[in-house]
Amino acid sequence: MKTTLELSDSLIEQSRLVQQRDRISLKALVEEGLRLAIAKRLTPSEYRFEPVFGGSGWLTEEAENAGGLGAVLREINER
């Protein structure tokens, strides 16, 4: 499929260096970049919020209304 992209001059300059070094076309470089960006977004993050104690021990009213600490942590870990 043909499409038109507007890319910044600096990005094009960087791409030309990579294209020359790796002897690949701009099309191949864009396809590789899109594949990597899509895979990154589809792969769940391995980061998990690790709670630490450093406060008064009381939840804010907002956290209490959201279902307590467990609900807040589940929501953070699902992001």
CSV table of N, CA and C in Angstrom, one decimal:
chain,number,residue,atom,x,y,z
A,1,MET,N,0.8,-1.2,0.0
A,1,MET,CA,0.0,0.0,0.0
A,1,MET,C,0.9,1.2,0.0
A,2,LYS,N,0.5,2.2,-0.8
A,2,LYS,CA,1.3,3.4,-0.8
A,2,LYS,C,0.7,4.4,0.1
A,3,THR,N,1.5,5.2,0.8
A,3,THR,CA,1.0,6.2,1.7
A,3,THR,C,2.1,7.4,1.7
A,4,THR,N,1.7,8.5,2.3
A,4,THR,CA,2.6,9.6,2.4
A,4,THR,C,2.8,9.9,3.8
A,5,LEU,N,4.1,10.1,4.2
A,5,LEU,CA,4.4,10.5,5.6
A,5,LEU,C,5.2,11.8,5.6
A,6,GLU,N,4.9,12.6,6.6
A,6,GLU,CA,5.7,13.8,6.8
A,6,GLU,C,6.6,13.6,8.0
A,7,LEU,N,7.9,13.6,7.7
A,7,LEU,CA,8.9,13.3,8.7
A,7,LEU,C,9.8,14.5,8.9
A,8,SER,N,10.3,14.6,10.1
A,8,SER,CA,11.2,15.8,10.4
A,8,SER,C,12.5,15.6,9.7
A,9,ASP,N,13.1,16.8,9.4
A,9,ASP,CA,14.4,16.8,8.6
A,9,ASP,C,15.5,16.0,9.4
A,10,SER,N,15.5,16.2,10.7
A,10,SER,CA,16.5,15.5,11.5
A,10,SER,C,16.4,14.0,11.5
A,11,LEU,N,15.1,13.5,11.5
A,11,LEU,CA,14.8,12.1,11.4
A,11,LEU,C,15.3,11.5,10.1
A,12,ILE,N,15.0,12.3,9.0
A,12,ILE,CA,15.4,11.8,7.7
A,12,ILE,C,16.9,11.8,7.6
A,13,GLU,N,17.6,12.8,8.1
A,13,GLU,CA,19.1,12.8,8.1
A,13,GLU,C,19.6,11.5,8.8
A,14,GLN,N,19.0,11.2,10.0
A,14,GLN,CA,19.5,10.0,10.7
A,14,GLN,C,19.2,8.8,9.9
A,15,SER,N,18.0,8.7,9.3
A,15,SER,CA,17.7,7.5,8.5
A,15,SER,C,18.6,7.3,7.4
A,16,ARG,N,19.1,8.4,6.7
A,16,ARG,CA,20.0,8.3,5.6
A,16,ARG,C,21.3,7.6,6.1
A,17,LEU,N,21.8,8.0,7.2
A,17,LEU,CA,23.0,7.4,7.8
A,17,LEU,C,22.8,5.9,8.0
A,18,VAL,N,21.7,5.5,8.6
A,18,VAL,CA,21.4,4.1,8.8
A,18,VAL,C,21.2,3.4,7.5
A,19,GLN,N,20.5,4.0,6.5
A,19,GLN,CA,20.3,3.4,5.2
A,19,GLN,C,21.6,3.1,4.5
A,20,GLN,N,22.5,4.1,4.6
A,20,GLN,CA,23.8,3.9,3.9
A,20,GLN,C,24.7,2.8,4.6
A,21,ARG,N,24.7,2.9,5.9
A,21,ARG,CA,25.5,1.9,6.7
A,21,ARG,C,25.0,0.5,6.5
A,22,ASP,N,23.7,0.3,6.6
A,22,ASP,CA,23.1,-1.0,6.6
A,22,ASP,C,22.6,-1.4,5.2
A,23,ARG,N,22.8,-0.5,4.2
A,23,ARG,CA,22.4,-0.8,2.8
A,23,ARG,C,21.0,-1.3,2.7
A,24,ILE,N,20.0,-0.5,3.3
A,24,ILE,CA,18.6,-0.8,3.2
A,24,ILE,C,17.8,0.4,2.7
A,25,SER,N,16.7,0.2,2.3
A,25,SER,CA,15.8,1.3,1.8
A,25,SER,C,15.1,2.0,2.9
A,26,LEU,N,14.6,3.1,2.6
A,26,LEU,CA,13.8,3.9,3.6
A,26,LEU,C,12.5,3.0,3.9
A,27,LYS,N,11.9,2.4,2.9
A,27,LYS,CA,10.8,1.6,3.1
A,27,LYS,C,11.0,0.5,4.1
A,28,ALA,N,12.2,-0.2,4.0
A,28,ALA,CA,12.5,-1.3,4.9
A,28,ALA,C,12.8,-0.8,6.3
A,29,LEU,N,13.4,0.4,6.4
A,29,LEU,CA,13.6,1.0,7.7
A,29,LEU,C,12.3,1.4,8.4
A,30,VAL,N,11.4,2.0,7.7
A,30,VAL,CA,10.1,2.4,8.2
A,30,VAL,C,9.3,1.1,8.6
A,31,GLU,N,9.3,0.1,7.8
A,31,GLU,CA,8.6,-1.1,8.2
A,31,GLU,C,9.2,-1.8,9.4
A,32,GLU,N,10.5,-1.8,9.5
A,32,GLU,CA,11.1,-2.3,10.7
A,32,GLU,C,10.8,-1.5,12.0
A,33,GLY,N,10.8,-0.2,11.8
A,33,GLY,CA,10.4,0.6,13.0
A,33,GLY,C,9.0,0.5,13.4
A,34,LEU,N,8.1,0.4,12.4
A,34,LEU,CA,6.7,0.2,12.8
A,34,LEU,C,6.5,-1.2,13.4
A,35,ARG,N,7.1,-2.2,12.9
A,35,ARG,CA,7.0,-3.5,13.6
A,35,ARG,C,7.5,-3.5,15.0
A,36,LEU,N,8.6,-2.8,15.3
A,36,LEU,CA,9.1,-2.7,16.6
A,36,LEU,C,8.2,-1.9,17.5
A,37,ALA,N,7.7,-0.8,17.0
A,37,ALA,CA,6.8,0.1,17.8
A,37,ALA,C,5.5,-0.7,18.2
A,38,ILE,N,5.0,-1.4,17.2
A,38,ILE,CA,3.7,-2.1,17.4
A,38,ILE,C,3.9,-3.3,18.4
A,39,ALA,N,5.0,-4.0,18.3
A,39,ALA,CA,5.3,-5.1,19.2
A,39,ALA,C,5.5,-4.6,20.6
A,40,LYS,N,6.1,-3.5,20.7
A,40,LYS,CA,6.4,-2.9,22.1
A,40,LYS,C,5.0,-2.5,22.7
A,41,ARG,N,4.1,-2.0,22.0
A,41,ARG,CA,2.8,-1.6,22.5
A,41,ARG,C,1.9,-2.8,22.8
A,42,LEU,N,2.1,-3.9,22.1
A,42,LEU,CA,1.3,-5.1,22.3
A,42,LEU,C,1.8,-6.0,23.4
A,43,THR,N,3.1,-5.8,23.8
A,43,THR,CA,3.7,-6.6,24.8
A,43,THR,C,3.4,-6.0,26.2
A,44,PRO,N,2.9,-6.7,27.1
A,44,PRO,CA,2.6,-6.1,28.4
A,44,PRO,C,3.9,-5.7,29.1
A,45,SER,N,3.8,-4.7,29.9
A,45,SER,CA,4.9,-4.2,30.6
A,45,SER,C,5.2,-5.1,31.8
A,46,GLU,N,6.5,-5.4,32.0
A,46,GLU,CA,6.9,-6.2,33.1
A,46,GLU,C,7.0,-5.5,34.4
A,47,TYR,N,6.8,-4.1,34.4
A,47,TYR,CA,6.9,-3.3,35.6
A,47,TYR,C,5.6,-3.6,36.4
A,48,ARG,N,5.9,-3.8,37.7
A,48,ARG,CA,4.8,-4.0,38.6
A,48,ARG,C,5.1,-3.0,39.8
A,49,PHE,N,4.0,-2.3,40.2
A,49,PHE,CA,4.1,-1.4,41.3
A,49,PHE,C,4.4,-2.2,42.6
A,50,GLU,N,5.5,-1.8,43.3
A,50,GLU,CA,5.8,-2.4,44.6
A,50,GLU,C,5.5,-1.4,45.7
A,51,PRO,N,4.5,-1.7,46.5
A,51,PRO,CA,4.1,-0.7,47.5
A,51,PRO,C,5.2,-0.7,48.6
A,52,VAL,N,5.5,0.5,49.1
A,52,VAL,CA,6.4,0.7,50.2
A,52,VAL,C,5.6,1.5,51.3
A,53,PHE,N,6.0,1.3,52.5
A,53,PHE,CA,5.3,2.1,53.5
A,53,PHE,C,6.2,3.3,53.8
A,54,GLY,N,5.5,4.5,53.8
A,54,GLY,CA,6.2,5.7,54.1
A,54,GLY,C,5.3,6.8,54.5
A,55,GLY,N,4.1,6.4,54.8
A,55,GLY,CA,3.1,7.5,55.1
A,55,GLY,C,2.5,7.2,56.5
A,56,SER,N,1.3,7.7,56.6
A,56,SER,CA,0.6,7.6,57.9
A,56,SER,C,-0.1,6.3,58.0
A,57,GLY,N,-0.2,5.5,56.9
A,57,GLY,CA,-1.0,4.3,57.0
A,57,GLY,C,-2.4,4.4,56.6
A,58,TRP,N,-2.9,5.6,56.4
A,58,TRP,CA,-4.3,5.8,56.0
A,58,TRP,C,-4.3,6.1,54.5
A,59,LEU,N,-5.4,5.5,53.8
A,59,LEU,CA,-5.6,5.8,52.4
A,59,LEU,C,-6.3,7.1,52.3
A,60,THR,N,-6.1,7.7,51.1
A,60,THR,CA,-6.8,8.9,50.8
A,60,THR,C,-8.3,8.6,50.6
A,61,GLU,N,-9.1,9.6,50.7
A,61,GLU,CA,-10.6,9.3,50.5
A,61,GLU,C,-10.8,8.8,49.1
A,62,GLU,N,-10.1,9.3,48.1
A,62,GLU,CA,-10.2,8.8,46.7
A,62,GLU,C,-9.9,7.4,46.6
A,63,ALA,N,-8.8,6.9,47.3
A,63,ALA,CA,-8.4,5.5,47.2
A,63,ALA,C,-9.5,4.6,48.0
A,64,GLU,N,-10.0,5.1,49.1
A,64,GLU,CA,-11.0,4.4,49.8
A,64,GLU,C,-12.3,4.2,48.9
A,65,ASN,N,-12.6,5.3,48.2
A,65,ASN,CA,-13.8,5.2,47.3
A,65,ASN,C,-13.6,4.4,46.1
A,66,ALA,N,-12.4,4.2,45.7
A,66,ALA,CA,-12.1,3.3,44.6
A,66,ALA,C,-12.0,1.8,44.9
A,67,GLY,N,-12.2,1.5,46.1
A,67,GLY,CA,-12.3,0.1,46.5
A,67,GLY,C,-11.1,-0.3,47.4
A,68,GLY,N,-10.4,0.6,47.9
A,68,GLY,CA,-9.3,0.3,48.8
A,68,GLY,C,-8.0,0.1,48.1
A,69,LEU,N,-6.9,-0.2,48.8
A,69,LEU,CA,-5.6,-0.3,48.3
A,69,LEU,C,-5.5,-1.4,47.3
A,70,GLY,N,-6.1,-2.5,47.5
A,70,GLY,CA,-6.0,-3.6,46.5
A,70,GLY,C,-6.5,-3.2,45.2
A,71,ALA,N,-7.6,-2.5,45.1
A,71,ALA,CA,-8.2,-2.0,43.8
A,71,ALA,C,-7.3,-1.0,43.2
A,72,VAL,N,-6.7,-0.1,43.9
A,72,VAL,CA,-5.8,0.8,43.4
A,72,VAL,C,-4.5,0.2,42.8
A,73,LEU,N,-4.0,-0.8,43.5
A,73,LEU,CA,-2.8,-1.5,43.0
A,73,LEU,C,-3.1,-2.3,41.8
A,74,ARG,N,-4.3,-3.0,41.7
A,74,ARG,CA,-4.6,-3.7,40.5
A,74,ARG,C,-4.7,-2.8,39.3
A,75,GLU,N,-5.3,-1.6,39.5
A,75,GLU,CA,-5.5,-0.7,38.4
A,75,GLU,C,-4.1,-0.2,37.9
A,76,ILE,N,-3.2,0.1,38.8
A,76,ILE,CA,-1.9,0.5,38.4
A,76,ILE,C,-1.2,-0.6,37.7
A,77,ASN,N,-1.3,-1.9,38.1
A,77,ASN,CA,-0.6,-3.0,37.5
A,77,ASN,C,-1.2,-3.3,36.2
A,78,GLU,N,-2.4,-3.0,35.9
A,78,GLU,CA,-3.1,-3.3,34.6
A,78,GLU,C,-2.7,-2.3,33.6
A,79,ARG,N,-2.1,-1.2,33.9
A,79,ARG,CA,-1.7,-0.1,32.9
A,79,ARG,C,-0.6,-0.6,32.1
